Short mmCIF file of C-alpha atoms in Angstrom, two decimals:
data_model
loop_
_atom_site.label_atom_id
_atom_site.label_comp_id
_atom_site.label_asym_id
_atom_site.label_seq_id
_atom_site.Cartn_x
_atom_site.Cartn_y
_atom_site.Cartn_z
CA ALA L 1298 0.00 0.00 0.00
CA PRO L 1299 -0.79 2.46 -1.41
CA VAL L 1300 -2.11 0.45 -4.32
CA LYS L 1301 -4.51 0.96 -7.19
CA PRO L 1302 -6.58 -2.11 -8.16
CA GLU L 1303 -4.81 -2.33 -11.51
CA ASN L 1304 -1.39 -2.35 -9.78
CA ARG L 1305 -2.01 -5.19 -7.33
CA GLU L 1306 -0.58 -7.92 -9.54
CA TYR L 1307 2.58 -5.95 -10.32
CA LEU L 1308 3.26 -5.22 -6.64
CA ALA L 1309 2.75 -8.93 -5.92
CA GLU L 1310 5.23 -9.82 -8.67
CA MET L 1311 7.70 -7.33 -7.20
CA MET L 1312 7.35 -8.90 -3.76
CA GLU L 1313 7.88 -12.36 -5.24
CA SER L 1314 11.00 -11.20 -7.08
CA VAL L 1315 12.59 -9.59 -4.00
CA GLU L 1316 11.33 -11.75 -1.12
CA ASP L 1317 10.46 -15.06 -2.84
CA ILE L 1318 6.85 -14.98 -1.60
CA PRO L 1319 4.75 -16.53 -4.40
CA LYS L 1320 2.70 -13.99 -6.33
CA ASP L 1321 -0.34 -16.26 -6.41
CA ALA L 1322 -0.27 -16.61 -2.62
CA ILE L 1323 -0.24 -12.82 -2.25
CA LEU L 1324 -3.02 -12.23 -4.78
CA SER L 1325 -5.30 -14.99 -3.49
CA GLY L 1326 -4.42 -14.83 0.19
CA LEU L 1327 -5.00 -11.13 0.87
CA PRO L 1328 -8.40 -9.41 0.99
CA TRP L 1329 -7.14 -6.35 -0.95
CA ASN L 1330 -9.79 -4.23 0.74
CA TRP L 1331 -7.57 -1.13 0.86
CA SER L 1332 -6.04 1.46 -1.40
CA THR L 1333 -4.26 3.79 1.06
CA TYR L 1334 -1.71 2.76 3.67
CA GLY L 1335 -4.06 3.76 6.47
CA GLU L 1336 -6.73 1.45 5.05
CA TYR L 1337 -4.11 -1.30 4.89
CA LEU L 1338 -3.38 -0.83 8.61
CA ASP L 1339 -7.14 -0.99 9.25
CA ALA L 1340 -7.22 -4.33 7.44
CA VAL L 1341 -4.37 -5.62 9.62
CA GLU L 1342 -6.17 -4.41 12.74
CA GLY L 1343 -9.32 -6.19 11.57
CA LEU L 1344 -7.46 -9.50 11.79
CA ASN L 1345 -7.17 -9.02 15.57
CA PRO L 1346 -3.47 -10.00 15.54
CA ALA L 1347 -2.08 -11.67 18.63
CA LEU L 1348 1.08 -9.53 18.43
CA ASN L 1349 1.46 -5.78 18.22
CA VAL L 1350 2.00 -4.73 14.61
CA VAL L 1351 3.46 -1.48 13.27
CA GLY L 1352 4.20 -0.61 9.68
CA LEU L 1353 6.51 1.44 7.48
CA VAL L 1354 4.99 2.66 4.23
CA GLY L 1355 7.14 1.28 1.42
CA HIS L 1356 8.91 3.45 -1.14
CA CYS L 1357 8.32 0.87 -3.89
CA ALA L 1358 4.56 1.05 -3.55
CA ALA L 1359 4.41 4.82 -3.02
CA ARG L 1360 6.72 5.65 -5.94
CA TYR L 1361 5.04 3.23 -8.35
CA HIS L 1362 1.65 4.60 -7.29
CA VAL L 1363 2.76 8.09 -8.31
CA MET L 1364 5.17 7.56 -11.20
CA GLY L 1365 4.19 4.22 -12.72
CA GLU L 1366 6.82 2.88 -15.13
CA ARG L 1367 8.95 6.00 -14.65
CA SER L 1368 9.54 4.94 -11.05
CA LEU L 1369 11.73 2.07 -12.25
CA SER L 1370 14.20 4.27 -14.11
CA ASP L 1371 16.83 6.81 -13.13
CA GLU L 1372 14.66 9.59 -14.55
CA MET L 1373 14.58 12.61 -12.25
CA PRO L 1374 11.11 12.92 -10.70
CA SER L 1375 9.28 16.18 -11.15
CA ASP L 1376 8.59 18.53 -8.25
CA ALA L 1377 4.97 17.35 -8.40
CA ASP L 1378 6.07 13.69 -8.23
CA MET L 1379 8.22 14.30 -5.16
CA ALA L 1380 5.51 16.33 -3.46
CA GLU L 1381 2.95 13.56 -4.00
CA ILE L 1382 5.32 10.84 -2.74
CA GLY L 1383 5.96 12.98 0.33
CA GLU L 1384 2.23 13.53 0.76
CA ILE L 1385 1.65 9.76 0.70
CA ALA L 1386 4.32 9.25 3.38
CA GLY L 1387 2.92 12.03 5.52
CA GLN L 1388 -0.64 10.75 5.22
CA ALA L 1389 0.51 7.23 6.06
CA VAL L 1390 2.13 8.52 9.25
CA ALA L 1391 -1.01 10.49 10.10
CA ASP L 1392 -3.01 7.30 9.57
CA GLY L 1393 -0.83 5.20 11.88
CA ALA L 1394 2.38 4.22 10.08
CA VAL L 1395 5.53 4.58 12.17
CA GLY L 1396 7.53 5.73 9.18
CA PHE L 1397 8.85 5.11 5.70
CA SER L 1398 11.08 2.39 4.23
CA THR L 1399 13.24 2.37 1.11
CA SER L 1400 15.56 -0.08 -0.66
CA ARG L 1401 18.50 1.13 -2.75
CA ILE L 1402 20.72 -1.96 -2.92
CA LEU L 1403 21.28 -3.18 -6.46
CA LEU L 1404 20.36 -6.76 -5.53
CA HIS L 1405 16.64 -5.93 -5.37
CA LYS L 1406 15.03 -6.15 -8.80
CA VAL L 1407 11.61 -6.56 -10.40
CA PRO L 1408 10.95 -9.66 -12.56
CA ASP L 1409 12.20 -8.07 -15.80
CA GLY L 1410 15.57 -7.26 -14.23
CA ARG L 1411 15.13 -3.54 -13.57
CA HIS L 1412 15.86 -2.23 -10.10
CA VAL L 1413 12.93 -1.70 -7.74
CA PRO L 1414 11.31 1.76 -7.50
CA GLY L 1415 13.38 4.02 -5.29
CA THR L 1416 16.76 2.51 -6.15
CA TRP L 1417 17.71 5.60 -8.16
CA ALA L 1418 15.61 8.19 -6.31
CA PRO L 1419 17.41 11.50 -5.68
CA ILE L 1420 18.12 12.99 -2.28
CA GLU L 1421 15.49 15.69 -2.88
CA GLU L 1422 12.80 13.00 -2.99
CA TYR L 1423 13.81 11.67 0.41
CA VAL L 1424 13.91 15.17 1.87
CA ALA L 1425 10.32 15.66 0.69
CA VAL L 1426 9.38 12.44 2.49
CA GLY L 1427 11.17 13.47 5.69
CA GLU L 1428 9.58 16.91 5.73
CA ALA L 1429 6.11 15.48 5.11
CA MET L 1430 6.49 12.94 7.91
CA GLN L 1431 7.65 15.66 10.29
CA ALA L 1432 4.64 17.79 9.37
CA ALA L 1433 2.40 14.79 10.11
CA GLY L 1434 3.85 14.25 13.57
CA GLY L 1435 7.19 12.58 12.90
CA GLY L 1436 8.24 9.12 11.79
CA LEU L 1437 11.18 6.80 11.28
CA PHE L 1438 13.08 6.76 8.00
CA GLN L 1439 14.50 3.28 7.33
CA GLY L 1440 16.80 2.56 4.40
CA VAL L 1441 18.69 -0.40 2.98
CA LEU L 1442 21.39 1.56 1.22
CA ASP L 1443 23.86 0.97 -1.59
CA MET L 1444 27.10 1.37 0.34
CA ALA L 1445 28.88 -0.86 -2.19
CA THR L 1446 28.82 1.49 -5.20
CA ARG L 1447 27.39 4.85 -4.00
CA ARG L 1448 28.67 5.18 -0.45
CA ASP L 1449 29.38 8.92 -0.46
CA TYR L 1450 25.98 9.71 -1.96
CA GLU L 1451 24.22 7.45 0.54
CA TYR L 1452 25.89 9.24 3.45
CA GLN L 1453 24.75 12.58 1.99
CA LEU L 1454 21.24 11.13 1.73
CA LEU L 1455 21.26 10.10 5.39
CA ASP L 1456 22.49 13.53 6.46
CA ALA L 1457 19.85 15.34 4.40
CA VAL L 1458 16.97 13.24 5.72
CA ALA L 1459 18.19 13.57 9.32
CA ASP L 1460 18.37 17.34 8.85
CA THR L 1461 14.58 17.36 8.43
CA GLY L 1462 14.37 16.23 12.06
CA THR L 1463 13.52 12.66 11.16
CA ASP L 1464 14.97 9.67 13.02
CA VAL L 1465 17.03 7.59 10.59
CA LEU L 1466 17.87 3.88 10.68
CA PHE L 1467 19.93 2.26 7.94
CA SER L 1468 21.60 -0.94 6.84
CA GLY L 1469 23.36 -2.10 3.70
CA GLY L 1470 26.61 -3.51 2.40
CA VAL L 1471 29.46 -1.55 3.92
CA GLY L 1472 31.95 -2.03 1.09
CA ASP L 1473 35.08 -2.47 3.22
CA ALA L 1474 36.45 -5.26 5.37
CA PRO L 1475 37.24 -4.85 9.07
CA PRO L 1476 38.96 -3.01 10.63
CA LYS L 1477 38.71 -0.25 8.02
CA VAL L 1478 34.92 -0.26 7.97
CA VAL L 1479 34.74 -0.14 11.77
CA LYS L 1480 36.94 2.95 11.87
CA ARG L 1481 34.96 4.66 9.11
CA GLN L 1482 31.60 3.91 10.71
CA ASP L 1483 32.84 5.04 14.10
CA GLU L 1484 34.01 8.36 12.65
CA TYR L 1485 30.71 8.79 10.82
CA PHE L 1486 28.54 8.22 13.89
CA ARG L 1487 30.69 10.48 16.06
CA SER L 1488 30.30 13.27 13.49
CA GLN L 1489 26.53 12.74 13.36
CA GLU L 1490 26.22 12.85 17.12
CA ALA L 1491 28.24 16.08 17.19
CA ALA L 1492 25.93 17.56 14.54
CA GLY L 1493 22.83 16.66 16.56
CA ARG L 1494 21.44 14.25 13.96
CA ARG L 1495 19.55 11.15 15.02
CA ILE L 1496 21.06 8.39 12.85
CA SER L 1497 21.40 4.74 13.84
CA ALA L 1498 22.39 1.57 12.02
CA ILE L 1499 21.70 -2.12 12.35
CA SER L 1500 24.27 -4.88 11.94
CA GLN L 1501 24.32 -8.66 11.80
CA THR L 1502 26.10 -10.28 14.71
CA ARG L 1503 27.26 -13.28 12.66
CA PRO L 1504 27.30 -14.07 8.96
CA GLY L 1505 24.06 -15.37 7.52
CA GLY L 1506 21.84 -14.49 4.64
CA VAL L 1507 19.84 -17.17 2.88
CA LEU L 1508 19.94 -20.92 2.43
CA VAL L 1509 20.30 -22.36 -1.06
CA GLY L 1510 19.89 -25.93 -2.20
CA LEU L 1511 17.53 -28.31 -3.92
CA ARG L 1512 14.76 -27.80 -1.38
CA GLN L 1513 15.32 -24.10 -0.90
CA MET L 1514 16.33 -21.18 -3.11
CA MET L 1515 18.23 -22.44 -6.16
CA PRO L 1516 22.01 -21.79 -6.20
CA VAL L 1517 21.89 -20.58 -9.83
CA PHE L 1518 19.67 -18.08 -11.65
CA SER L 1519 19.00 -19.48 -15.14
CA PRO L 1520 16.02 -20.88 -17.10
CA ALA L 1521 16.75 -24.55 -16.36
CA TRP L 1522 17.31 -23.92 -12.66
CA GLN L 1523 14.15 -21.80 -12.56
CA ARG L 1524 12.15 -24.68 -14.05
CA LEU L 1525 13.69 -26.97 -11.45
CA SER L 1526 12.63 -24.62 -8.64
CA GLU L 1527 9.03 -24.66 -9.87
CA LEU L 1528 8.66 -28.41 -9.32
CA PRO L 1529 6.47 -28.91 -6.22
CA THR L 1530 8.53 -31.45 -4.27
CA MET L 1531 12.18 -32.14 -3.49
CA GLU L 1532 11.72 -35.67 -4.78
CA ALA L 1533 10.67 -34.36 -8.20
CA ARG L 1534 13.63 -31.98 -8.27
CA LEU L 1535 16.05 -34.76 -7.31
CA THR L 1536 14.70 -36.95 -10.11
CA VAL L 1537 15.54 -34.22 -12.62
CA LEU L 1538 19.01 -33.74 -11.14
CA GLN L 1539 19.68 -37.48 -11.36
CA ASP L 1540 18.77 -37.57 -15.05
CA ASP L 1541 21.97 -37.38 -17.12
CA ALA L 1542 20.54 -35.20 -19.89
CA GLU L 1543 18.73 -32.82 -17.54
CA ARG L 1544 21.78 -32.55 -15.30
CA ALA L 1545 23.97 -31.70 -18.28
CA VAL L 1546 21.75 -28.71 -19.07
CA LEU L 1547 21.76 -27.57 -15.45
CA LEU L 1548 25.55 -27.81 -15.33
CA GLU L 1549 26.01 -26.03 -18.64
CA GLU L 1550 23.82 -23.11 -17.55
CA GLY L 1551 25.30 -23.16 -14.05
CA VAL L 1552 28.90 -22.96 -15.23
CA ALA L 1553 27.97 -20.17 -17.64
CA ALA L 1554 26.00 -18.14 -15.08
CA GLY L 1555 27.92 -19.03 -11.94
CA THR L 1556 26.40 -19.20 -8.48
CA TRP L 1557 24.01 -16.32 -7.87
CA TYR L 1558 26.23 -15.11 -5.00
CA ASP L 1559 30.02 -15.17 -4.73
CA PRO L 1560 30.98 -18.81 -3.90
CA VAL L 1561 33.60 -17.49 -1.45
CA HIS L 1562 30.60 -16.63 0.73
CA ILE L 1563 28.66 -19.89 0.26
CA HIS L 1564 29.25 -22.64 2.83
CA PRO L 1565 27.88 -26.20 2.96
CA LEU L 1566 26.00 -27.05 6.14
CA GLY L 1567 26.84 -30.75 5.90
CA LEU L 1568 24.62 -33.68 6.87
CA GLY L 1569 25.35 -33.98 10.56
CA GLU L 1570 22.77 -33.93 13.32
CA TYR L 1571 23.31 -30.17 13.57
CA PRO L 1572 24.21 -27.77 10.73
CA ASP L 1573 27.87 -26.81 10.45
CA TYR L 1574 27.83 -23.01 10.46
CA GLN L 1575 31.62 -22.82 10.07
CA VAL L 1576 32.21 -19.86 12.34
CA GLU L 1577 35.93 -20.27 11.70
CA GLY L 1578 37.72 -20.64 8.38
CA HIS L 1579 35.57 -18.34 6.27
CA VAL L 1580 37.44 -18.75 2.97
CA GLU L 1581 38.84 -22.21 3.60
CA GLY L 1582 35.45 -23.81 4.17
CA SER L 1583 33.68 -22.09 1.29
CA ILE L 1584 32.31 -23.67 -1.86
CA ALA L 1585 34.92 -21.68 -3.81
CA ALA L 1586 37.82 -23.19 -1.88
CA LEU L 1587 36.37 -26.71 -1.90
CA ALA L 1588 35.76 -26.50 -5.65
CA GLU L 1589 39.27 -25.27 -6.31
CA ALA L 1590 40.71 -28.13 -4.26
CA ALA L 1591 38.60 -30.62 -6.21
CA GLY L 1592 39.47 -29.05 -9.56
CA VAL L 1593 35.85 -28.38 -10.52
CA HIS L 1594 33.56 -25.38 -10.98
CA PRO L 1595 31.63 -24.32 -7.83
CA VAL L 1596 28.30 -25.24 -9.46
CA GLU L 1597 29.69 -28.68 -10.35
CA LEU L 1598 30.72 -29.16 -6.73
CA ILE L 1599 27.27 -28.21 -5.45
CA VAL L 1600 25.60 -30.58 -7.91
CA ASP L 1601 27.94 -33.42 -6.89
CA ARG L 1602 27.21 -32.83 -3.21
CA LEU L 1603 23.47 -32.64 -3.86
CA LEU L 1604 23.59 -35.99 -5.66
CA GLN L 1605 25.61 -37.56 -2.83
CA SER L 1606 23.20 -36.22 -0.20
CA GLU L 1607 20.09 -37.12 -2.25
CA GLY L 1608 19.22 -33.44 -2.38
CA ARG L 1609 19.26 -32.91 1.37
CA GLU L 1610 22.32 -30.70 1.89
CA LEU L 1611 21.79 -26.96 2.23
CA TYR L 1612 24.29 -24.15 1.67
CA ASN L 1613 24.56 -21.10 3.90
CA VAL L 1614 25.14 -17.83 2.04
CA TRP L 1615 27.10 -15.37 4.21
CA PHE L 1616 25.95 -11.79 3.68
#
């Protein structure tokens, strides 16, 4: 939310692409008895949830609601576009949202491969959102930022939003390895505190991201692997993997495309009673290192291990 009736399916497809929640489950499982974010919160309240629920109005929905297809490009929004996006955020806060959320990391894409709405939004757009939320009583600005390729710009964005008086919370790839990143972040937060800005960050306490494997998210993004993922059971997927001709296609596409995430950061969990999270030996225990030692491509190694484990082994992707 916000959502126009004609945009429901596209927002569901976007959610499936980013979060792997099936589009059909979203379209058939929700009542869709709202158009504004406040009406969405009313629908949640009508479920009488057992837990307290708060919400952040999403940039993807708000920007697509206002700009349509233009929201998916790097086209500069008009003053009217930014004002309306800010108005939506402000009204959402007035109607009960605790703030606004945006994603700018390049990993998040819509089904056709373009980046989600908001990825290329300018600082001025976020300032409009911050000012509108402040006018509506104040809210939290939460961002998953592109620190990998646009770090300086993202820091400017954080500063500008915080200067509206809004509380800011961010996360995102930091771009550097310790201890350099720790020093840089420490200097940044000390400068923000001195300037009177309210900026915080969240961090993972140990590496973990997603699990890939035959019964989970596929380790490769390609047509053959996509078809494999659409089979309803692990048994059906294993049957395909065990077929020589089918496996040859999966390997050919897998070697060409590579694992969807750097194999240095993919670790097998083994088949013991408890998963092996490999807290030590980051590089040494990775799929990349194991494949190099075996003289095979990382995808070939994963396929071999899946065959040996009858499809049961999972692989931990360290973000």
